Each structure stands twice: as structure tokens, then as C-alpha cells.
mmCIF file of N, CA, C and O in Angstrom:
data_model
loop_
_atom_site.group_PDB
_atom_site.id
_atom_site.type_symbol
_atom_site.label_atom_id
_atom_site.label_comp_id
_atom_site.label_asym_id
_atom_site.label_seq_id
_atom_site.Cartn_x
_atom_site.Cartn_y
_atom_site.Cartn_z
ATOM 1 N N ILE A 1 24.522 38.106 -23.823
ATOM 2 C CA ILE A 1 23.750 36.966 -24.101
ATOM 3 C C ILE A 1 24.721 35.738 -23.619
ATOM 4 O O ILE A 1 24.060 34.828 -23.023
ATOM 5 N N ASN A 2 25.913 35.637 -23.581
ATOM 6 C CA ASN A 2 26.808 34.830 -22.975
ATOM 7 C C ASN A 2 26.522 34.520 -21.647
ATOM 8 O O ASN A 2 26.539 33.501 -21.003
ATOM 9 N N LEU A 3 26.351 35.756 -20.898
ATOM 10 C CA LEU A 3 26.119 35.678 -19.623
ATOM 11 C C LEU A 3 24.994 34.805 -19.140
ATOM 12 O O LEU A 3 24.926 34.143 -18.353
ATOM 13 N N VAL A 4 23.819 35.132 -19.871
ATOM 14 C CA VAL A 4 22.447 34.485 -19.655
ATOM 15 C C VAL A 4 22.657 33.135 -19.981
ATOM 16 O O VAL A 4 22.237 32.195 -19.340
ATOM 17 N N ARG A 5 23.288 32.747 -21.295
ATOM 18 C CA ARG A 5 23.436 31.407 -21.572
ATOM 19 C C ARG A 5 24.276 30.616 -20.372
ATOM 20 O O ARG A 5 23.878 29.424 -20.166
ATOM 21 N N GLU A 6 25.396 31.231 -20.046
ATOM 22 C CA GLU A 6 26.013 30.409 -18.943
ATOM 23 C C GLU A 6 25.334 30.284 -17.710
ATOM 24 O O GLU A 6 25.268 29.174 -16.925
ATOM 25 N N TYR A 7 24.420 31.231 -17.201
ATOM 26 C CA TYR A 7 23.646 30.990 -16.118
ATOM 27 C C TYR A 7 22.672 29.998 -16.353
ATOM 28 O O TYR A 7 22.531 28.900 -15.508
ATOM 29 N N ILE A 8 22.008 29.933 -17.510
ATOM 30 C CA ILE A 8 20.916 28.947 -17.730
ATOM 31 C C ILE A 8 21.561 27.457 -17.782
ATOM 32 O O ILE A 8 21.016 26.443 -17.260
ATOM 33 N N GLN A 9 22.812 27.459 -18.422
ATOM 34 C CA GLN A 9 23.332 26.168 -18.529
ATOM 35 C C GLN A 9 23.748 25.549 -16.870
ATOM 36 O O GLN A 9 23.693 24.480 -16.620
ATOM 37 N N THR A 10 24.214 26.551 -16.278
ATOM 38 C CA THR A 10 24.784 26.185 -14.793
ATOM 39 C C THR A 10 23.365 25.742 -14.014
ATOM 40 O O THR A 10 23.690 24.740 -13.278
ATOM 41 N N LYS A 11 22.230 26.564 -13.980
ATOM 42 C CA LYS A 11 21.333 26.434 -12.981
ATOM 43 C C LYS A 11 20.085 25.321 -13.735
ATOM 44 O O LYS A 11 19.489 24.763 -12.919
ATOM 45 N N PHE A 12 19.969 25.215 -14.943
ATOM 46 C CA PHE A 12 18.882 24.364 -15.590
ATOM 47 C C PHE A 12 19.348 23.425 -16.236
ATOM 48 O O PHE A 12 19.187 22.119 -16.156
ATOM 49 N N ILE A 13 20.113 23.528 -17.416
ATOM 50 C CA ILE A 13 20.409 22.580 -18.409
ATOM 51 C C ILE A 13 21.362 21.520 -17.843
ATOM 52 O O ILE A 13 21.093 20.401 -18.099
ATOM 53 N N SER A 14 22.208 21.864 -16.964
ATOM 54 C CA SER A 14 23.140 20.768 -16.423
ATOM 55 C C SER A 14 22.235 19.823 -15.351
ATOM 56 O O SER A 14 22.675 18.921 -15.044
ATOM 57 N N LYS A 15 21.040 20.182 -15.050
ATOM 58 C CA LYS A 15 20.209 19.348 -14.149
ATOM 59 C C LYS A 15 19.089 18.574 -14.998
ATOM 60 O O LYS A 15 18.132 18.191 -14.689
ATOM 61 N N GLY A 16 19.277 18.664 -16.357
ATOM 62 C CA GLY A 16 18.431 17.866 -17.252
ATOM 63 C C GLY A 16 17.134 18.843 -17.508
ATOM 64 O O GLY A 16 16.095 18.172 -18.292
ATOM 65 N N LEU A 17 16.982 19.982 -17.293
ATOM 66 C CA LEU A 17 15.842 20.797 -17.413
ATOM 67 C C LEU A 17 15.920 21.554 -18.751
ATOM 68 O O LEU A 17 17.077 21.878 -19.133
ATOM 69 N N VAL A 18 14.771 22.016 -19.138
ATOM 70 C CA VAL A 18 14.849 22.689 -20.577
ATOM 71 C C VAL A 18 14.547 24.026 -20.092
ATOM 72 O O VAL A 18 13.842 24.404 -19.217
ATOM 73 N N ALA A 19 15.224 25.216 -20.738
ATOM 74 C CA ALA A 19 15.091 26.701 -20.478
ATOM 75 C C ALA A 19 15.125 27.332 -21.469
ATOM 76 O O ALA A 19 15.836 27.082 -22.662
ATOM 77 N N THR A 20 14.265 28.397 -21.593
ATOM 78 C CA THR A 20 14.317 29.519 -22.667
ATOM 79 C C THR A 20 14.494 30.727 -21.908
ATOM 80 O O THR A 20 14.091 30.926 -20.809
ATOM 81 N N TYR A 21 14.880 31.950 -22.910
ATOM 82 C CA TYR A 21 14.938 33.089 -22.300
ATOM 83 C C TYR A 21 14.612 34.235 -23.339
ATOM 84 O O TYR A 21 14.464 34.011 -24.492
ATOM 85 N N ALA A 22 14.247 35.406 -22.581
ATOM 86 C CA ALA A 22 13.927 36.500 -23.645
ATOM 87 C C ALA A 22 14.529 37.658 -22.903
ATOM 88 O O ALA A 22 14.498 37.887 -21.786
ATOM 89 N N ILE A 23 15.436 38.459 -23.669
ATOM 90 C CA ILE A 23 16.041 39.506 -23.091
ATOM 91 C C ILE A 23 15.330 40.932 -23.584
ATOM 92 O O ILE A 23 14.882 41.096 -24.844
ATOM 93 N N HIS A 24 15.103 41.718 -22.653
ATOM 94 C CA HIS A 24 14.407 42.994 -23.035
ATOM 95 C C HIS A 24 15.378 44.201 -22.573
ATOM 96 O O HIS A 24 16.092 44.263 -21.615
ATOM 97 N N TRP A 25 15.590 44.808 -23.747
ATOM 98 C CA TRP A 25 16.533 45.896 -23.614
ATOM 99 C C TRP A 25 15.859 47.301 -23.543
ATOM 100 O O TRP A 25 16.363 48.377 -24.070
ATOM 101 N N GLU A 26 15.026 47.360 -22.683
ATOM 102 C CA GLU A 26 14.396 48.582 -22.312
ATOM 103 C C GLU A 26 15.298 49.530 -21.463
ATOM 104 O O GLU A 26 16.156 49.296 -20.975
ATOM 105 N N GLU A 27 15.276 50.754 -22.080
ATOM 106 C CA GLU A 27 16.296 52.001 -21.611
ATOM 107 C C GLU A 27 16.026 52.158 -20.107
ATOM 108 O O GLU A 27 15.042 52.244 -19.585
ATOM 109 N N GLY A 28 17.296 51.888 -19.407
ATOM 110 C CA GLY A 28 17.268 52.209 -17.952
ATOM 111 C C GLY A 28 16.737 50.738 -17.232
ATOM 112 O O GLY A 28 16.934 50.768 -15.917
ATOM 113 N N ASN A 29 16.297 49.852 -17.940
ATOM 114 C CA ASN A 29 15.901 48.706 -17.325
ATOM 115 C C ASN A 29 16.039 47.325 -18.076
ATOM 116 O O ASN A 29 15.069 46.777 -18.228
ATOM 117 N N PRO A 30 17.349 47.154 -18.554
ATOM 118 C CA PRO A 30 17.409 46.035 -19.414
ATOM 119 C C PRO A 30 17.461 44.715 -18.234
ATOM 120 O O PRO A 30 17.922 44.675 -17.299
ATOM 121 N N HIS A 31 16.702 43.693 -18.780
ATOM 122 C CA HIS A 31 16.578 42.312 -18.083
ATOM 123 C C HIS A 31 16.181 41.312 -18.626
ATOM 124 O O HIS A 31 15.980 41.401 -19.963
ATOM 125 N N VAL A 32 16.161 40.051 -18.208
ATOM 126 C CA VAL A 32 16.026 38.806 -18.764
ATOM 127 C C VAL A 32 14.691 38.231 -18.132
ATOM 128 O O VAL A 32 14.656 38.314 -16.994
ATOM 129 N N HIS A 33 14.087 37.408 -18.895
ATOM 130 C CA HIS A 33 13.056 36.474 -18.545
ATOM 131 C C HIS A 33 13.563 35.343 -18.671
ATOM 132 O O HIS A 33 13.813 34.834 -19.936
ATOM 133 N N ILE A 34 13.510 34.079 -17.752
ATOM 134 C CA ILE A 34 13.840 32.752 -18.012
ATOM 135 C C ILE A 34 12.775 31.807 -17.431
ATOM 136 O O ILE A 34 12.294 31.898 -16.437
ATOM 137 N N VAL A 35 12.251 31.280 -18.486
ATOM 138 C CA VAL A 35 11.297 29.972 -18.234
ATOM 139 C C VAL A 35 11.908 28.707 -18.485
ATOM 140 O O VAL A 35 12.744 28.474 -19.388
ATOM 141 N N TYR A 36 11.509 27.773 -17.413
ATOM 142 C CA TYR A 36 12.374 26.473 -17.302
ATOM 143 C C TYR A 36 11.308 25.468 -17.040
ATOM 144 O O TYR A 36 10.304 25.492 -16.536
ATOM 145 N N SER A 37 11.532 24.274 -17.609
ATOM 146 C CA SER A 37 10.513 23.002 -17.388
ATOM 147 C C SER A 37 10.755 22.705 -15.894
ATOM 148 O O SER A 37 11.773 22.674 -15.184
ATOM 149 N N SER A 38 9.596 21.993 -15.431
ATOM 150 C CA SER A 38 9.702 21.280 -14.138
ATOM 151 C C SER A 38 10.107 20.042 -14.195
ATOM 152 O O SER A 38 9.963 19.103 -13.235
ATOM 153 N N ARG A 39 9.816 19.525 -15.402
ATOM 154 C CA ARG A 39 10.260 17.812 -15.716
ATOM 155 C C ARG A 39 11.457 17.684 -16.579
ATOM 156 O O ARG A 39 11.635 18.607 -17.696
ATOM 157 N N PRO A 40 12.278 17.086 -16.015
ATOM 158 C CA PRO A 40 13.633 16.713 -16.849
ATOM 159 C C PRO A 40 13.488 16.319 -18.270
ATOM 160 O O PRO A 40 12.429 15.539 -18.412
ATOM 161 N N PHE A 41 14.276 16.501 -19.143
ATOM 162 C CA PHE A 41 14.111 15.934 -20.500
ATOM 163 C C PHE A 41 15.403 14.980 -20.643
ATOM 164 O O PHE A 41 16.497 15.449 -20.472
ATOM 165 N N LYS A 42 14.873 13.722 -20.939
ATOM 166 C CA LYS A 42 16.029 12.699 -21.098
ATOM 167 C C LYS A 42 15.591 11.702 -21.883
ATOM 168 O O LYS A 42 14.329 11.244 -21.985
ATOM 169 N N ASP A 43 16.631 11.220 -22.785
ATOM 170 C CA ASP A 43 16.340 10.236 -23.879
ATOM 171 C C ASP A 43 15.178 10.761 -24.723
ATOM 172 O O ASP A 43 14.297 9.998 -25.356
ATOM 173 N N GLY A 44 15.096 12.021 -25.202
ATOM 174 C CA GLY A 44 14.254 12.504 -26.148
ATOM 175 C C GLY A 44 12.660 12.713 -25.632
ATOM 176 O O GLY A 44 12.014 13.009 -26.462
ATOM 177 N N ALA A 45 12.545 12.649 -24.305
ATOM 178 C CA ALA A 45 11.185 12.894 -23.874
ATOM 179 C C ALA A 45 11.209 13.599 -22.416
ATOM 180 O O ALA A 45 12.171 13.586 -21.608
ATOM 181 N N PHE A 46 10.193 14.349 -22.134
ATOM 182 C CA PHE A 46 10.061 14.810 -20.934
ATOM 183 C C PHE A 46 9.457 13.721 -19.964
ATOM 184 O O PHE A 46 8.859 12.787 -20.183
ATOM 185 N N SER A 47 10.111 13.719 -18.682
ATOM 186 C CA SER A 47 9.748 12.858 -17.492
ATOM 187 C C SER A 47 8.284 12.992 -17.227
ATOM 188 O O SER A 47 7.758 13.899 -17.343
ATOM 189 N N LEU A 48 7.873 11.717 -16.738
ATOM 190 C CA LEU A 48 6.369 12.053 -16.446
ATOM 191 C C LEU A 48 6.106 12.523 -14.879
ATOM 192 O O LEU A 48 5.160 13.052 -14.674
ATOM 193 N N SER A 49 7.177 12.669 -14.383
ATOM 194 C CA SER A 49 7.138 13.002 -12.911
ATOM 195 C C SER A 49 7.789 14.590 -12.689
ATOM 196 O O SER A 49 8.876 14.708 -13.336
ATOM 197 N N LYS A 50 7.642 15.436 -12.043
ATOM 198 C CA LYS A 50 8.090 16.724 -11.708
ATOM 199 C C LYS A 50 9.278 16.263 -10.618
ATOM 200 O O LYS A 50 8.991 15.891 -9.528
ATOM 201 N N THR A 51 10.286 16.395 -10.960
ATOM 202 C CA THR A 51 11.659 16.266 -9.973
ATOM 203 C C THR A 51 12.563 17.289 -10.128
ATOM 204 O O THR A 51 13.740 17.243 -10.282
ATOM 205 N N ILE A 52 12.067 18.475 -10.047
ATOM 206 C CA ILE A 52 12.919 19.857 -9.674
ATOM 207 C C ILE A 52 13.862 19.533 -8.768
ATOM 208 O O ILE A 52 13.494 19.129 -7.567
ATOM 209 N N SER A 53 14.917 19.790 -9.007
ATOM 210 C CA SER A 53 16.123 19.624 -8.043
ATOM 211 C C SER A 53 15.872 20.487 -6.752
ATOM 212 O O SER A 53 15.195 21.786 -6.831
ATOM 213 N N ARG A 54 16.159 20.118 -5.682
ATOM 214 C CA ARG A 54 15.869 20.610 -4.357
ATOM 215 C C ARG A 54 16.504 22.015 -4.359
ATOM 216 O O ARG A 54 15.893 22.978 -3.709
ATOM 217 N N ASP A 55 17.475 22.232 -4.986
ATOM 218 C CA ASP A 55 18.090 23.743 -5.037
ATOM 219 C C ASP A 55 17.410 24.803 -5.970
ATOM 220 O O ASP A 55 17.991 25.852 -5.808
ATOM 221 N N LEU A 56 16.231 24.299 -6.445
ATOM 222 C CA LEU A 56 15.418 25.301 -7.148
ATOM 223 C C LEU A 56 14.181 25.591 -6.610
ATOM 224 O O LEU A 56 13.385 26.428 -7.008
ATOM 225 N N ARG A 57 13.956 24.914 -5.420
ATOM 226 C CA ARG A 57 12.788 25.128 -4.728
ATOM 227 C C ARG A 57 12.739 25.872 -3.353
ATOM 228 O O ARG A 57 13.891 25.846 -2.811
ATOM 229 N N GLY A 58 11.759 26.624 -2.938
ATOM 230 C CA GLY A 58 11.724 27.205 -1.706
ATOM 231 C C GLY A 58 12.663 28.483 -1.653
ATOM 232 O O GLY A 58 13.392 28.830 -2.547
ATOM 233 N N PRO A 59 12.707 28.910 -0.250
ATOM 234 C CA PRO A 59 13.530 30.314 -0.209
ATOM 235 C C PRO A 59 14.938 29.922 -0.464
ATOM 236 O O PRO A 59 15.721 30.670 -0.948
ATOM 237 N N GLY A 60 15.469 28.695 0.034
ATOM 238 C CA GLY A 60 16.930 28.334 -0.337
ATOM 239 C C GLY A 60 17.149 28.428 -1.846
ATOM 240 O O GLY A 60 18.289 28.714 -2.231
ATOM 241 N N GLY A 61 16.018 27.920 -2.664
ATOM 242 C CA GLY A 61 16.240 27.795 -4.001
ATOM 243 C C GLY A 61 16.504 29.324 -4.615
ATOM 244 O O GLY A 61 17.197 29.441 -5.466
ATOM 245 N N VAL A 62 15.591 30.221 -4.009
ATOM 246 C CA VAL A 62 15.874 31.617 -4.506
ATOM 247 C C VAL A 62 17.196 32.134 -4.163
ATOM 248 O O VAL A 62 17.859 32.714 -4.971
ATOM 249 N N ARG A 63 17.703 31.933 -2.978
ATOM 250 C CA ARG A 63 18.915 32.256 -2.387
ATOM 251 C C ARG A 63 19.944 31.578 -3.490
ATOM 252 O O ARG A 63 20.887 32.396 -3.867
ATOM 253 N N GLY A 64 19.863 30.408 -3.817
ATOM 254 C CA GLY A 64 20.895 29.635 -4.697
ATOM 255 C C GLY A 64 20.907 30.375 -6.069
ATOM 256 O O GLY A 64 21.884 30.505 -6.716
ATOM 257 N N LEU A 65 19.693 30.763 -6.487
ATOM 258 C CA LEU A 65 19.575 31.194 -7.969
ATOM 259 C C LEU A 65 20.358 32.847 -7.950
ATOM 260 O O LEU A 65 21.103 32.924 -8.809
ATOM 261 N N ARG A 66 20.030 33.363 -6.838
ATOM 262 C CA ARG A 66 20.829 34.705 -6.816
ATOM 263 C C ARG A 66 22.195 34.652 -6.679
ATOM 264 O O ARG A 66 22.974 35.477 -7.111
ATOM 265 N N GLU A 67 22.918 33.882 -5.800
ATOM 266 C CA GLU A 67 24.100 33.281 -5.715
ATOM 267 C C GLU A 67 24.667 32.998 -7.102
ATOM 268 O O GLU A 67 25.947 33.591 -7.229
ATOM 269 N N ILE A 68 24.279 32.073 -7.632
ATOM 270 C CA ILE A 68 24.975 31.734 -8.955
ATOM 271 C C ILE A 68 24.729 32.866 -9.978
ATOM 272 O O ILE A 68 25.704 33.264 -10.835
ATOM 273 N N ALA A 69 23.616 33.621 -9.949
ATOM 274 C CA ALA A 69 23.417 34.762 -10.803
ATOM 275 C C ALA A 69 24.655 35.830 -10.546
ATOM 276 O O ALA A 69 25.395 36.411 -11.553
ATOM 277 N N ALA A 70 24.854 36.087 -9.328
ATOM 278 C CA ALA A 70 25.671 37.028 -9.001
ATOM 279 C C ALA A 70 27.210 36.625 -9.239
ATOM 280 O O ALA A 70 27.900 37.438 -9.780
ATOM 281 N N HIS A 71 27.517 35.503 -9.082
ATOM 282 C CA HIS A 71 28.714 34.879 -9.554
ATOM 283 C C HIS A 71 29.050 34.965 -11.045
ATOM 284 O O HIS A 71 29.981 35.487 -11.474
ATOM 285 N N VAL A 72 27.990 34.797 -11.873
ATOM 286 C CA VAL A 72 28.094 34.547 -13.171
ATOM 287 C C VAL A 72 28.198 36.194 -13.794
ATOM 288 O O VAL A 72 29.007 36.531 -14.592
ATOM 289 N N ILE A 73 27.329 37.003 -13.264
ATOM 290 C CA ILE A 73 27.422 38.550 -13.661
ATOM 291 C C ILE A 73 28.686 39.096 -13.383
ATOM 292 O O ILE A 73 29.427 39.787 -14.123
ATOM 293 N N ASN A 74 29.305 38.840 -12.090
ATOM 294 C CA ASN A 74 30.586 39.299 -11.696
ATOM 295 C C ASN A 74 31.560 38.971 -12.530
ATOM 296 O O ASN A 74 32.428 39.731 -12.762
ATOM 297 N N LYS A 75 31.456 37.655 -12.739
ATOM 298 C CA LYS A 75 32.702 37.170 -13.629
ATOM 299 C C LYS A 75 32.801 37.897 -15.009
ATOM 300 O O LYS A 75 33.803 38.284 -15.599
ATOM 301 N N HIS A 76 31.319 38.149 -15.654
ATOM 302 C CA HIS A 76 31.272 38.700 -16.915
ATOM 303 C C HIS A 76 31.667 40.260 -16.821
ATOM 304 O O HIS A 76 32.307 40.801 -17.770
ATOM 305 N N GLN A 77 31.342 40.862 -15.692
ATOM 306 C CA GLN A 77 31.635 42.196 -15.390
ATOM 307 C C GLN A 77 33.292 42.436 -15.320
ATOM 308 O O GLN A 77 33.771 43.303 -16.024
ATOM 309 N N GLU A 78 33.850 41.403 -14.769
ATOM 310 C CA GLU A 78 35.291 41.442 -14.782
ATOM 311 C C GLU A 78 35.863 41.377 -16.060
ATOM 312 O O GLU A 78 36.811 41.903 -16.467
ATOM 313 N N LEU A 79 35.459 40.353 -16.785
ATOM 314 C CA LEU A 79 35.902 40.002 -18.230
ATOM 315 C C LEU A 79 35.846 41.392 -19.099
ATOM 316 O O LEU A 79 36.682 41.471 -19.921
ATOM 317 N N ALA A 80 34.667 42.240 -18.872
ATOM 318 C CA ALA A 80 34.411 43.328 -19.712
ATOM 319 C C ALA A 80 35.186 44.479 -19.107
ATOM 320 O O ALA A 80 35.140 45.500 -19.604
ATOM 321 N N GLY A 81 36.086 44.291 -18.181
ATOM 322 C CA GLY A 81 36.807 45.301 -17.416
ATOM 323 C C GLY A 81 36.124 46.252 -16.658
ATOM 324 O O GLY A 81 36.317 47.446 -16.362
ATOM 325 N N LEU A 82 34.880 45.967 -16.070
ATOM 326 C CA LEU A 82 33.958 46.878 -15.410
ATOM 327 C C LEU A 82 34.118 46.541 -14.111
ATOM 328 O O LEU A 82 34.511 45.407 -13.489
ATOM 329 N N GLU A 83 34.193 47.543 -13.157
ATOM 330 C CA GLU A 83 34.288 47.475 -11.706
ATOM 331 C C GLU A 83 33.232 47.034 -10.927
ATOM 332 O O GLU A 83 33.393 46.677 -9.848
ATOM 333 N N ASP A 84 31.904 47.550 -11.319
ATOM 334 C CA ASP A 84 30.706 47.227 -10.696
ATOM 335 C C ASP A 84 30.642 45.607 -10.493
ATOM 336 O O ASP A 84 30.843 45.036 -11.248
ATOM 337 N N ARG A 85 29.971 45.464 -9.198
ATOM 338 C CA ARG A 85 29.724 44.057 -8.861
ATOM 339 C C ARG A 85 28.494 43.976 -8.298
ATOM 340 O O ARG A 85 27.789 44.820 -7.661
ATOM 341 N N VAL A 86 27.732 42.654 -8.393
ATOM 342 C CA VAL A 86 26.626 42.312 -7.849
ATOM 343 C C VAL A 86 26.636 41.754 -6.630
ATOM 344 O O VAL A 86 27.411 40.756 -6.489
ATOM 345 N N ASP A 87 25.828 41.939 -5.504
ATOM 346 C CA ASP A 87 25.778 41.360 -4.285
ATOM 347 C C ASP A 87 24.411 40.649 -4.242
ATOM 348 O O ASP A 87 23.499 41.223 -4.171
ATOM 349 N N PRO A 88 24.413 39.129 -4.021
ATOM 350 C CA PRO A 88 23.247 38.521 -4.213
ATOM 351 C C PRO A 88 22.200 38.667 -2.967
ATOM 352 O O PRO A 88 21.164 38.181 -3.017
ATOM 353 N N ARG A 89 22.684 39.315 -1.894
ATOM 354 C CA ARG A 89 21.798 39.501 -0.786
ATOM 355 C C ARG A 89 20.476 40.566 -1.012
ATOM 356 O O ARG A 89 20.338 41.365 -1.705
#
């Protein structure tokens, strides 16, 4: 759960976006779903315009999301004493 929270903080909350998640603990396929707003939340209200950060859009956005995810996952794998690592490619 800390891994998911750190990832969401890094990629969404830090950019003013609102995000929520659901973790599915299916046997053999644990995974998380993340839903985030396309409008920043500022001063107690959502922006009237969609101003999604450029690093979240297009092919480069997916690559960036994977790179940050791999970094956060690998950090938590190391903290847990696990040798497996994620490659974002």
C-alpha cells in the first residue's frame, strides 16, 4: 500500500491532480487500478480547464508512468530485501 501511495503522490498529487486507487489481491495476479482527475484541484475546487501535465499524455506519458512505477517498485523491493526488479521497457 505504501508503494501505491508513493507512486500516486509522485505522479499525480504533486501535480495538483486528485487520484484514488483500488487494490485487487487476486491469487497470481495482484494489481492496482488508479483513477485520476484531468482537472487540477486548487483552492478547494477543480479547475474549469483540463490542464493535464504533458508528462501524463501520449506515448511519452505512458513511458514516464512506467519509469516512475519501476523506480518506486524497485525501491520497495529493495527495502523488503527482495532481489527481483522491474524493468519499465
